[in-house]
Amino acid sequence: MIYFDNASTTKISEQSLASYIEASELFFNPSSLYNQSAIVKSKIETARSSILKFLKGKAGSTLIFTGSATEANNTVLNCSITRKDKKYIISAGEHSSIYTTAKKYMEAGYNIEFAPLNKNGSVNIDALKNMIDKDTAFISIIHVSNETGAINDIKEICTYAKKINPNIIVHSDGVQALGKINVDLKNLGVDYYTISAHKIHGPKGIGALYIANKNKFRPFIYGGEQEMGLRAGTENTPNILAMKTAIDNLSIVDYHERKQAIIDNLTGDYILVSNDSCVENIISVCFKGVRGETIEHMLEQDGYLIGTGSACNSKAGYNRVLSEIVPKEYLGGAIRISFGDEVSVADCKNLAISLSNAVKQYNKRIN
């Protein structure tokens, strides 16, 4: 099977797995007082500093380790949405861990507004700017769309928002950006930034949240004083060290030729959602009049594993993000192709041919 669903999850790398196995021997509780625990604590702090350096966090910033990016995103919203007389803005293209949480706050009477999207899934920045005013307390805009690969200009958004109100809190979900585009958090100017290990060939069950100013942060999980008192719970040492290793081995790869090989060999009645301003390893394409799930299973029989969109929304019956930007007759045929450097240009070409043939066969069966 050739894997084309890396936006859903990635295979853990040999280096990251080796770090996990080695760190599993370091079972001592980092909060205990004996020497073995101090060694474990030191390794965790080294990992924290290393990741912060990679992200180019600003002076005085910190990073807390979480059980997932979903936890990190929920933490930010629960920390930041506190007053019903303030406005909170997120984009309509957010991951479900942001979108669903914001909906819950809206149902509870908070003033939540959703910024509309462009045709490629990026936020409409002009519309977003028109929404920001002095009553706006919080903005969350995904850095790279998990559905389409669209890149949002977080620096421009953050700069504009802070001019309107310097106290506006700006968060970005950077899960799909990490390792795909350059991430410089000091340059972006964000207050919070979320990352995840399992999207970059690290283990599942570990995420991290960048915090520019911990004095403004309110914990989401209370208990012990782990993570500087910002996130209770005994640290997951093997996952933390394996995440560091995954980040240590990141390099931005030029996927243009592979992306083009797919696009050049697609046929049929489709809309290519992911344009040239999207990251090159995610391709969202919607075919008219077919069922994406059926096409997915047909391709599985040909030896290809693809997705129909975010795995977090796969049981919803429709793609929430694409429904904002794709005509209804194409929506059911949504396909998301996402790959890494383990696939070749030839693999990409053959996938596109197989996908086009599957759509053709589907249409023959129903017509």
mmCIF file of C-alpha atoms in Angstrom:
data_model
loop_
_atom_site.group_PDB
_atom_site.id
_atom_site.type_symbol
_atom_site.label_atom_id
_atom_site.label_comp_id
_atom_site.label_asym_id
_atom_site.label_seq_id
_atom_site.Cartn_x
_atom_site.Cartn_y
_atom_site.Cartn_z
ATOM 1 C CA MET A 1 0.000 0.000 0.000
ATOM 2 C CA ILE A 2 1.220 3.481 -0.887
ATOM 3 C CA TYR A 3 0.221 6.046 1.732
ATOM 4 C CA PHE A 4 -1.261 9.378 0.644
ATOM 5 C CA ASP A 5 -2.963 10.514 3.877
ATOM 6 C CA ASN A 6 -0.141 12.237 5.760
ATOM 7 C CA ALA A 7 -2.352 15.188 6.746
ATOM 8 C CA SER A 8 -4.272 12.689 8.864
ATOM 9 C CA THR A 9 -1.217 11.168 10.515
ATOM 10 C CA THR A 10 2.308 10.124 9.656
ATOM 11 C CA LYS A 11 4.338 7.006 10.288
ATOM 12 C CA ILE A 12 6.685 7.441 13.222
ATOM 13 C CA SER A 13 10.274 7.736 11.990
ATOM 14 C CA GLU A 14 12.991 5.287 12.962
ATOM 15 C CA GLN A 15 14.849 8.055 14.801
ATOM 16 C CA SER A 16 11.796 9.157 16.748
ATOM 17 C CA LEU A 17 10.865 5.577 17.615
ATOM 18 C CA ALA A 18 14.421 4.913 18.825
ATOM 19 C CA SER A 19 14.201 7.994 21.062
ATOM 20 C CA TYR A 20 10.874 6.789 22.434
ATOM 21 C CA ILE A 21 12.222 3.318 23.246
ATOM 22 C CA GLU A 22 15.366 4.700 24.868
ATOM 23 C CA ALA A 23 13.373 7.230 26.912
ATOM 24 C CA SER A 24 10.983 4.509 28.080
ATOM 25 C CA GLU A 25 13.790 3.343 30.378
ATOM 26 C CA LEU A 26 13.671 6.788 32.013
ATOM 27 C CA PHE A 27 10.558 5.896 33.980
ATOM 28 C CA PHE A 28 11.310 8.077 36.983
ATOM 29 C CA ASN A 29 8.811 10.792 37.857
ATOM 30 C CA PRO A 30 10.360 14.150 36.862
ATOM 31 C CA SER A 31 8.790 15.755 39.948
ATOM 32 C CA SER A 32 10.527 13.469 42.439
ATOM 33 C CA LEU A 33 13.600 14.683 44.320
ATOM 34 C CA TYR A 34 16.170 11.931 43.762
ATOM 35 C CA ASN A 35 18.940 12.186 41.204
ATOM 36 C CA GLN A 36 17.383 9.904 38.591
ATOM 37 C CA SER A 37 14.309 12.148 38.468
ATOM 38 C CA ALA A 38 16.485 15.236 38.144
ATOM 39 C CA ILE A 39 18.112 13.675 35.080
ATOM 40 C CA VAL A 40 14.690 13.055 33.510
ATOM 41 C CA LYS A 41 13.589 16.587 34.352
ATOM 42 C CA SER A 42 16.739 17.971 32.735
ATOM 43 C CA LYS A 43 16.065 16.050 29.513
ATOM 44 C CA ILE A 44 12.510 17.416 29.369
ATOM 45 C CA GLU A 45 13.765 20.966 29.848
ATOM 46 C CA THR A 46 16.377 20.446 27.137
ATOM 47 C CA ALA A 47 13.620 19.274 24.787
ATOM 48 C CA ARG A 48 11.500 22.298 25.669
ATOM 49 C CA SER A 49 14.378 24.699 24.974
ATOM 50 C CA SER A 50 15.279 22.935 21.738
ATOM 51 C CA ILE A 51 11.728 23.097 20.361
ATOM 52 C CA LEU A 52 11.363 26.747 21.382
ATOM 53 C CA LYS A 53 14.609 27.518 19.567
ATOM 54 C CA PHE A 54 13.379 25.718 16.440
ATOM 55 C CA LEU A 55 10.128 27.702 16.544
ATOM 56 C CA LYS A 56 12.090 30.929 17.124
ATOM 57 C CA GLY A 57 9.990 31.892 20.116
ATOM 58 C CA LYS A 58 10.451 35.373 21.482
ATOM 59 C CA ALA A 59 12.468 36.112 24.635
ATOM 60 C CA GLY A 60 10.532 35.203 27.775
ATOM 61 C CA SER A 61 8.200 32.796 25.980
ATOM 62 C CA THR A 62 7.663 29.192 26.989
ATOM 63 C CA LEU A 63 6.213 25.929 25.744
ATOM 64 C CA ILE A 64 4.041 23.414 27.566
ATOM 65 C CA PHE A 65 3.623 19.804 26.531
ATOM 66 C CA THR A 66 0.054 18.520 26.157
ATOM 67 C CA GLY A 67 -1.613 15.221 25.401
ATOM 68 C CA SER A 68 -2.495 16.371 21.871
ATOM 69 C CA ALA A 69 -2.924 19.415 19.668
ATOM 70 C CA THR A 70 -6.648 19.136 20.391
ATOM 71 C CA GLU A 71 -5.931 19.628 24.090
ATOM 72 C CA ALA A 72 -3.667 22.586 23.306
ATOM 73 C CA ASN A 73 -6.347 24.221 21.141
ATOM 74 C CA ASN A 74 -9.034 23.653 23.766
ATOM 75 C CA THR A 75 -6.700 25.072 26.393
ATOM 76 C CA VAL A 76 -6.247 28.309 24.452
ATOM 77 C CA LEU A 77 -9.968 28.861 23.929
ATOM 78 C CA ASN A 78 -10.873 28.031 27.524
ATOM 79 C CA CYS A 79 -8.107 30.340 28.719
ATOM 80 C CA SER A 80 -9.079 33.214 26.414
ATOM 81 C CA ILE A 81 -12.881 33.235 26.115
ATOM 82 C CA THR A 82 -13.879 34.663 29.474
ATOM 83 C CA ARG A 83 -16.262 37.629 29.025
ATOM 84 C CA LYS A 84 -19.636 37.859 27.314
ATOM 85 C CA ASP A 85 -19.201 41.566 26.595
ATOM 86 C CA LYS A 86 -16.210 40.892 24.300
ATOM 87 C CA LYS A 87 -15.939 39.587 20.731
ATOM 88 C CA TYR A 88 -14.098 36.401 19.761
ATOM 89 C CA ILE A 89 -13.223 35.655 16.124
ATOM 90 C CA ILE A 90 -12.178 32.397 14.487
ATOM 91 C CA SER A 91 -12.115 31.436 10.826
ATOM 92 C CA ALA A 92 -14.668 29.122 9.276
ATOM 93 C CA GLY A 93 -11.722 26.927 8.257
ATOM 94 C CA GLU A 94 -10.498 25.965 11.716
ATOM 95 C CA HIS A 95 -9.816 22.409 12.835
ATOM 96 C CA SER A 96 -12.753 20.880 14.690
ATOM 97 C CA SER A 97 -10.946 21.211 18.040
ATOM 98 C CA ILE A 98 -11.225 24.986 17.615
ATOM 99 C CA TYR A 99 -14.500 25.208 15.702
ATOM 100 C CA THR A 100 -16.535 22.867 17.913
ATOM 101 C CA THR A 101 -15.237 24.466 21.108
ATOM 102 C CA ALA A 102 -16.119 27.934 19.798
ATOM 103 C CA LYS A 103 -19.618 26.694 18.916
ATOM 104 C CA LYS A 104 -20.089 25.516 22.504
ATOM 105 C CA TYR A 105 -19.172 28.966 23.775
ATOM 106 C CA MET A 106 -21.558 30.538 21.278
ATOM 107 C CA GLU A 107 -24.352 28.323 22.574
ATOM 108 C CA ALA A 108 -23.486 29.513 26.091
ATOM 109 C CA GLY A 109 -24.084 33.126 25.072
ATOM 110 C CA TYR A 110 -20.601 34.331 24.148
ATOM 111 C CA ASN A 111 -20.115 36.585 21.123
ATOM 112 C CA ILE A 112 -18.368 34.283 18.650
ATOM 113 C CA GLU A 113 -17.954 35.376 15.021
ATOM 114 C CA PHE A 114 -16.696 33.240 12.117
ATOM 115 C CA ALA A 115 -14.550 34.823 9.411
ATOM 116 C CA PRO A 116 -15.404 33.608 5.863
ATOM 117 C CA LEU A 117 -13.052 31.773 3.519
ATOM 118 C CA ASN A 118 -11.596 32.267 0.086
ATOM 119 C CA LYS A 119 -12.052 29.620 -2.609
ATOM 120 C CA ASN A 120 -8.832 27.828 -1.625
ATOM 121 C CA GLY A 121 -9.804 27.565 2.052
ATOM 122 C CA SER A 122 -7.729 30.467 3.360
ATOM 123 C CA VAL A 123 -9.409 33.100 5.492
ATOM 124 C CA ASN A 124 -10.769 36.143 3.655
ATOM 125 C CA ILE A 125 -8.390 38.630 5.200
ATOM 126 C CA ASP A 126 -10.324 41.744 4.147
ATOM 127 C CA ALA A 127 -13.510 40.384 5.704
ATOM 128 C CA LEU A 128 -11.556 39.407 8.819
ATOM 129 C CA LYS A 129 -10.084 42.899 9.174
ATOM 130 C CA ASN A 130 -13.561 44.418 8.923
ATOM 131 C CA MET A 131 -14.666 42.220 11.819
ATOM 132 C CA ILE A 132 -11.882 43.294 14.180
ATOM 133 C CA ASP A 133 -12.692 46.188 16.492
ATOM 134 C CA LYS A 134 -11.758 47.469 19.954
ATOM 135 C CA ASP A 135 -14.177 44.998 21.566
ATOM 136 C CA THR A 136 -12.346 42.052 19.999
ATOM 137 C CA ALA A 137 -10.501 40.096 22.679
ATOM 138 C CA PHE A 138 -9.335 36.978 20.830
ATOM 139 C CA ILE A 139 -8.644 35.727 17.293
ATOM 140 C CA SER A 140 -7.734 32.195 16.214
ATOM 141 C CA ILE A 141 -6.686 31.561 12.609
ATOM 142 C CA ILE A 142 -5.202 28.275 11.423
ATOM 143 C CA HIS A 143 -1.751 28.714 9.872
ATOM 144 C CA VAL A 144 -2.126 26.020 7.200
ATOM 145 C CA SER A 145 -5.532 24.510 6.438
ATOM 146 C CA ASN A 146 -5.700 20.832 7.290
ATOM 147 C CA GLU A 147 -8.317 20.418 4.545
ATOM 148 C CA THR A 148 -6.832 22.304 1.592
ATOM 149 C CA GLY A 149 -3.285 23.263 2.543
ATOM 150 C CA ALA A 150 -4.101 26.971 2.196
ATOM 151 C CA ILE A 151 -1.580 29.218 3.964
ATOM 152 C CA ASN A 152 -2.873 32.112 6.048
ATOM 153 C CA ASP A 153 -0.786 35.248 6.514
ATOM 154 C CA ILE A 154 -0.654 35.127 10.302
ATOM 155 C CA LYS A 155 1.864 37.958 10.557
ATOM 156 C CA GLU A 156 -0.394 40.371 8.656
ATOM 157 C CA ILE A 157 -3.415 39.340 10.707
ATOM 158 C CA CYS A 158 -1.557 39.674 13.996
ATOM 159 C CA THR A 159 -0.011 43.034 13.094
ATOM 160 C CA TYR A 160 -3.374 44.476 12.027
ATOM 161 C CA ALA A 161 -5.191 43.149 15.104
ATOM 162 C CA LYS A 162 -2.617 44.537 17.531
ATOM 163 C CA LYS A 163 -2.906 47.971 15.894
ATOM 164 C CA ILE A 164 -6.647 47.975 16.528
ATOM 165 C CA ASN A 165 -6.228 46.746 20.082
ATOM 166 C CA PRO A 166 -2.801 45.833 21.529
ATOM 167 C CA ASN A 167 -4.498 43.558 24.064
ATOM 168 C CA ILE A 168 -6.075 41.266 21.460
ATOM 169 C CA ILE A 169 -4.902 37.685 21.959
ATOM 170 C CA VAL A 170 -3.937 35.969 18.682
ATOM 171 C CA HIS A 171 -3.657 32.188 18.402
ATOM 172 C CA SER A 172 -2.743 30.043 15.439
ATOM 173 C CA ASP A 173 -3.041 26.291 14.989
ATOM 174 C CA GLY A 174 0.283 25.422 13.375
ATOM 175 C CA VAL A 175 -0.130 21.648 13.205
ATOM 176 C CA GLN A 176 -0.054 21.437 9.393
ATOM 177 C CA ALA A 177 2.472 24.265 9.030
ATOM 178 C CA LEU A 178 5.271 22.716 11.080
ATOM 179 C CA GLY A 179 7.823 21.177 8.732
ATOM 180 C CA LYS A 180 6.014 22.399 5.607
ATOM 181 C CA ILE A 181 6.737 26.141 5.759
ATOM 182 C CA ASN A 182 9.119 28.282 7.770
ATOM 183 C CA VAL A 183 7.760 28.980 11.258
ATOM 184 C CA ASP A 184 9.192 32.007 13.064
ATOM 185 C CA LEU A 185 6.945 32.782 16.022
ATOM 186 C CA LYS A 186 8.736 35.963 17.033
ATOM 187 C CA ASN A 187 8.215 37.285 13.502
ATOM 188 C CA LEU A 188 4.573 36.161 13.377
ATOM 189 C CA GLY A 189 3.839 37.926 16.670
ATOM 190 C CA VAL A 190 1.317 35.383 17.960
ATOM 191 C CA ASP A 191 0.428 34.924 21.608
ATOM 192 C CA TYR A 192 -0.227 31.182 21.260
ATOM 193 C CA TYR A 193 0.766 28.547 18.706
ATOM 194 C CA THR A 194 -0.162 24.863 18.611
ATOM 195 C CA ILE A 195 1.944 21.976 17.255
ATOM 196 C CA SER A 196 1.605 18.192 17.160
ATOM 197 C CA ALA A 197 4.122 15.342 16.912
ATOM 198 C CA HIS A 198 2.174 12.744 14.942
ATOM 199 C CA LYS A 199 1.935 14.989 11.872
ATOM 200 C CA ILE A 200 5.739 15.171 11.594
ATOM 201 C CA HIS A 201 6.718 11.499 12.021
ATOM 202 C CA GLY A 202 6.617 11.643 15.797
ATOM 203 C CA PRO A 203 4.417 9.626 18.183
ATOM 204 C CA LYS A 204 0.703 10.098 18.777
ATOM 205 C CA GLY A 205 -0.482 11.426 22.121
ATOM 206 C CA ILE A 206 1.821 14.436 22.386
ATOM 207 C CA GLY A 207 1.342 18.053 21.390
ATOM 208 C CA ALA A 208 2.689 21.364 22.570
ATOM 209 C CA LEU A 209 1.464 24.897 23.091
ATOM 210 C CA TYR A 210 3.686 27.946 22.643
ATOM 211 C CA ILE A 211 2.892 30.695 25.146
ATOM 212 C CA ALA A 212 4.369 34.127 24.494
ATOM 213 C CA ASN A 213 3.557 35.472 27.967
ATOM 214 C CA LYS A 214 2.796 32.922 30.671
ATOM 215 C CA ASN A 215 1.647 35.668 33.039
ATOM 216 C CA LYS A 216 -1.499 36.074 30.924
ATOM 217 C CA PHE A 217 -2.141 32.331 30.736
ATOM 218 C CA ARG A 218 -4.767 30.478 32.750
ATOM 219 C CA PRO A 219 -4.326 26.682 33.064
ATOM 220 C CA PHE A 220 -6.956 24.361 31.638
ATOM 221 C CA ILE A 221 -5.929 21.251 33.591
ATOM 222 C CA TYR A 222 -5.325 21.688 37.317
ATOM 223 C CA GLY A 223 -3.638 19.359 39.772
ATOM 224 C CA GLY A 224 0.082 19.192 40.428
ATOM 225 C CA GLU A 225 2.707 21.801 39.593
ATOM 226 C CA GLN A 226 4.039 20.099 36.473
ATOM 227 C CA GLU A 227 4.914 22.219 33.420
ATOM 228 C CA MET A 228 5.659 25.266 35.561
ATOM 229 C CA GLY A 229 2.177 25.000 37.065
ATOM 230 C CA LEU A 230 0.613 25.600 33.633
ATOM 231 C CA ARG A 231 -0.537 22.063 32.817
ATOM 232 C CA ALA A 232 -0.977 19.450 35.537
ATOM 233 C CA GLY A 233 -0.210 15.773 34.991
ATOM 234 C CA THR A 234 2.960 13.703 35.067
ATOM 235 C CA GLU A 235 5.007 14.447 31.973
ATOM 236 C CA ASN A 236 5.064 11.841 29.199
ATOM 237 C CA THR A 237 8.846 11.647 28.945
ATOM 238 C CA PRO A 238 9.143 9.140 26.054
ATOM 239 C CA ASN A 239 6.691 11.091 23.900
ATOM 240 C CA ILE A 240 8.310 14.429 24.719
ATOM 241 C CA LEU A 241 11.798 13.237 23.788
ATOM 242 C CA ALA A 242 10.512 11.476 20.674
ATOM 243 C CA MET A 243 8.759 14.702 19.649
ATOM 244 C CA LYS A 244 12.026 16.601 20.054
ATOM 245 C CA THR A 245 13.763 14.062 17.829
ATOM 246 C CA ALA A 246 11.060 14.387 15.169
ATOM 247 C CA ILE A 247 11.507 18.176 15.171
ATOM 248 C CA ASP A 248 15.308 17.864 15.154
ATOM 249 C CA ASN A 249 14.998 15.886 11.907
ATOM 250 C CA LEU A 250 12.564 18.232 10.161
ATOM 251 C CA SER A 251 13.516 19.758 6.837
ATOM 252 C CA ILE A 252 11.299 21.557 4.355
ATOM 253 C CA VAL A 253 11.041 19.473 1.178
ATOM 254 C CA ASP A 254 10.208 20.770 -2.296
ATOM 255 C CA TYR A 255 7.109 18.786 -3.302
ATOM 256 C CA HIS A 256 6.277 20.849 -6.393
ATOM 257 C CA GLU A 257 7.110 18.155 -8.935
ATOM 258 C CA ARG A 258 5.102 15.531 -7.071
ATOM 259 C CA LYS A 259 2.107 17.831 -6.680
ATOM 260 C CA GLN A 260 2.240 18.744 -10.355
ATOM 261 C CA ALA A 261 2.418 15.069 -11.355
ATOM 262 C CA ILE A 262 -0.926 14.531 -9.627
ATOM 263 C CA ILE A 263 -2.593 17.639 -11.046
ATOM 264 C CA ASP A 264 -1.376 16.980 -14.598
ATOM 265 C CA ASN A 265 -2.862 13.478 -14.627
ATOM 266 C CA LEU A 266 -6.306 14.162 -13.172
ATOM 267 C CA THR A 267 -9.245 13.858 -15.544
ATOM 268 C CA GLY A 268 -13.008 14.216 -15.184
ATOM 269 C CA ASP A 269 -15.333 16.901 -13.881
ATOM 270 C CA TYR A 270 -13.614 18.232 -10.775
ATOM 271 C CA ILE A 271 -12.702 21.364 -8.843
ATOM 272 C CA LEU A 272 -9.110 21.718 -7.706
ATOM 273 C CA VAL A 273 -9.417 23.532 -4.391
ATOM 274 C CA SER A 274 -5.712 23.611 -3.519
ATOM 275 C CA ASN A 275 -4.128 26.278 -5.698
ATOM 276 C CA ASP A 276 -0.558 27.548 -6.029
ATOM 277 C CA SER A 277 -0.773 29.494 -2.759
ATOM 278 C CA CYS A 278 -1.268 26.283 -0.747
ATOM 279 C CA VAL A 279 1.412 24.007 0.676
ATOM 280 C CA GLU A 280 2.512 21.500 -1.920
ATOM 281 C CA ASN A 281 1.961 18.275 0.000
ATOM 282 C CA ILE A 282 -1.829 18.668 0.449
ATOM 283 C CA ILE A 283 -4.178 18.517 -2.530
ATOM 284 C CA SER A 284 -7.917 18.927 -2.115
ATOM 285 C CA VAL A 285 -9.936 17.996 -5.186
ATOM 286 C CA CYS A 286 -13.708 17.560 -5.505
ATOM 287 C CA PHE A 287 -15.289 15.443 -8.243
ATOM 288 C CA LYS A 288 -18.830 16.103 -9.384
ATOM 289 C CA GLY A 289 -21.525 13.550 -8.656
ATOM 290 C CA VAL A 290 -19.464 10.868 -6.887
ATOM 291 C CA ARG A 291 -19.074 9.660 -3.322
ATOM 292 C CA GLY A 292 -15.608 10.309 -1.962
ATOM 293 C CA GLU A 293 -15.827 7.368 0.447
ATOM 294 C CA THR A 294 -16.547 4.976 -2.434
ATOM 295 C CA ILE A 295 -13.638 6.332 -4.448
ATOM 296 C CA GLU A 296 -11.438 5.977 -1.371
ATOM 297 C CA HIS A 297 -12.249 2.266 -1.106
ATOM 298 C CA MET A 298 -11.790 1.730 -4.850
ATOM 299 C CA LEU A 299 -8.309 3.241 -4.636
ATOM 300 C CA GLU A 300 -7.528 1.076 -1.620
ATOM 301 C CA GLN A 301 -8.092 -1.934 -3.851
ATOM 302 C CA ASP A 302 -5.535 -0.446 -6.259
ATOM 303 C CA GLY A 303 -2.988 -0.118 -3.449
ATOM 304 C CA TYR A 304 -3.406 3.574 -2.541
ATOM 305 C CA LEU A 305 -4.516 5.021 0.795
ATOM 306 C CA ILE A 306 -6.041 8.496 0.491
ATOM 307 C CA GLY A 307 -8.433 10.593 2.579
ATOM 308 C CA THR A 308 -11.700 12.419 2.059
ATOM 309 C CA GLY A 309 -10.755 15.237 4.433
ATOM 310 C CA SER A 310 -9.978 15.639 8.107
ATOM 311 C CA ALA A 311 -10.226 12.377 10.033
ATOM 312 C CA CYS A 312 -11.741 14.401 12.889
ATOM 313 C CA ASN A 313 -14.745 15.117 10.641
ATOM 314 C CA SER A 314 -14.944 11.809 8.780
ATOM 315 C CA LYS A 315 -18.169 10.710 10.523
ATOM 316 C CA ALA A 316 -19.971 14.026 10.160
ATOM 317 C CA GLY A 317 -21.469 13.105 6.775
ATOM 318 C CA TYR A 318 -20.151 16.244 5.091
ATOM 319 C CA ASN A 319 -17.021 18.323 4.975
ATOM 320 C CA ARG A 320 -17.690 21.464 7.002
ATOM 321 C CA VAL A 321 -14.805 23.499 5.599
ATOM 322 C CA LEU A 322 -15.363 22.565 1.956
ATOM 323 C CA SER A 323 -19.094 23.249 2.281
ATOM 324 C CA GLU A 324 -18.129 26.911 2.715
ATOM 325 C CA ILE A 325 -16.335 27.100 -0.641
ATOM 326 C CA VAL A 326 -17.383 24.227 -2.953
ATOM 327 C CA PRO A 327 -20.705 23.917 -4.866
ATOM 328 C CA LYS A 328 -23.021 21.297 -3.427
ATOM 329 C CA GLU A 329 -22.872 19.015 -6.472
ATOM 330 C CA TYR A 330 -19.096 18.622 -5.963
ATOM 331 C CA LEU A 331 -19.079 18.388 -2.177
ATOM 332 C CA GLY A 332 -19.760 14.659 -1.902
ATOM 333 C CA GLY A 333 -16.782 13.862 -4.115
ATOM 334 C CA ALA A 334 -14.164 15.482 -1.890
ATOM 335 C CA ILE A 335 -10.755 13.816 -1.953
ATOM 336 C CA ARG A 336 -7.720 14.895 0.095
ATOM 337 C CA ILE A 337 -4.317 13.694 -1.058
ATOM 338 C CA SER A 338 -1.413 14.378 1.296
ATOM 339 C CA PHE A 339 2.035 12.917 0.968
ATOM 340 C CA GLY A 340 5.579 12.980 2.286
ATOM 341 C CA ASP A 341 8.990 12.314 0.818
ATOM 342 C CA GLU A 342 8.452 8.554 0.935
ATOM 343 C CA VAL A 343 6.467 8.705 -2.322
ATOM 344 C CA SER A 344 8.006 9.291 -5.741
ATOM 345 C CA VAL A 345 6.903 11.397 -8.693
ATOM 346 C CA ALA A 346 5.919 8.164 -10.447
ATOM 347 C CA ASP A 347 3.798 7.151 -7.442
ATOM 348 C CA CYS A 348 1.988 10.479 -7.639
ATOM 349 C CA LYS A 349 1.372 10.160 -11.366
ATOM 350 C CA ASN A 350 0.058 6.615 -10.999
ATOM 351 C CA LEU A 351 -2.210 7.648 -8.121
ATOM 352 C CA ALA A 352 -3.785 10.382 -10.236
ATOM 353 C CA ILE A 353 -4.382 7.973 -13.102
ATOM 354 C CA SER A 354 -5.922 5.423 -10.732
ATOM 355 C CA LEU A 355 -8.089 8.120 -9.129
ATOM 356 C CA SER A 356 -9.337 9.360 -12.495
ATOM 357 C CA ASN A 357 -10.129 5.795 -13.587
ATOM 358 C CA ALA A 358 -12.003 5.130 -10.333
ATOM 359 C CA VAL A 359 -14.184 8.197 -10.885
ATOM 360 C CA LYS A 360 -14.839 7.098 -14.481
ATOM 361 C CA GLN A 361 -15.842 3.600 -13.326
ATOM 362 C CA TYR A 362 -18.090 5.064 -10.641
ATOM 363 C CA ASN A 363 -19.914 7.211 -13.174
ATOM 364 C CA LYS A 364 -20.417 4.234 -15.485
ATOM 365 C CA ARG A 365 -22.051 2.242 -12.682
ATOM 366 C CA ILE A 366 -24.581 4.899 -11.755
ATOM 367 C CA ASN A 367 -25.411 6.102 -15.280
#
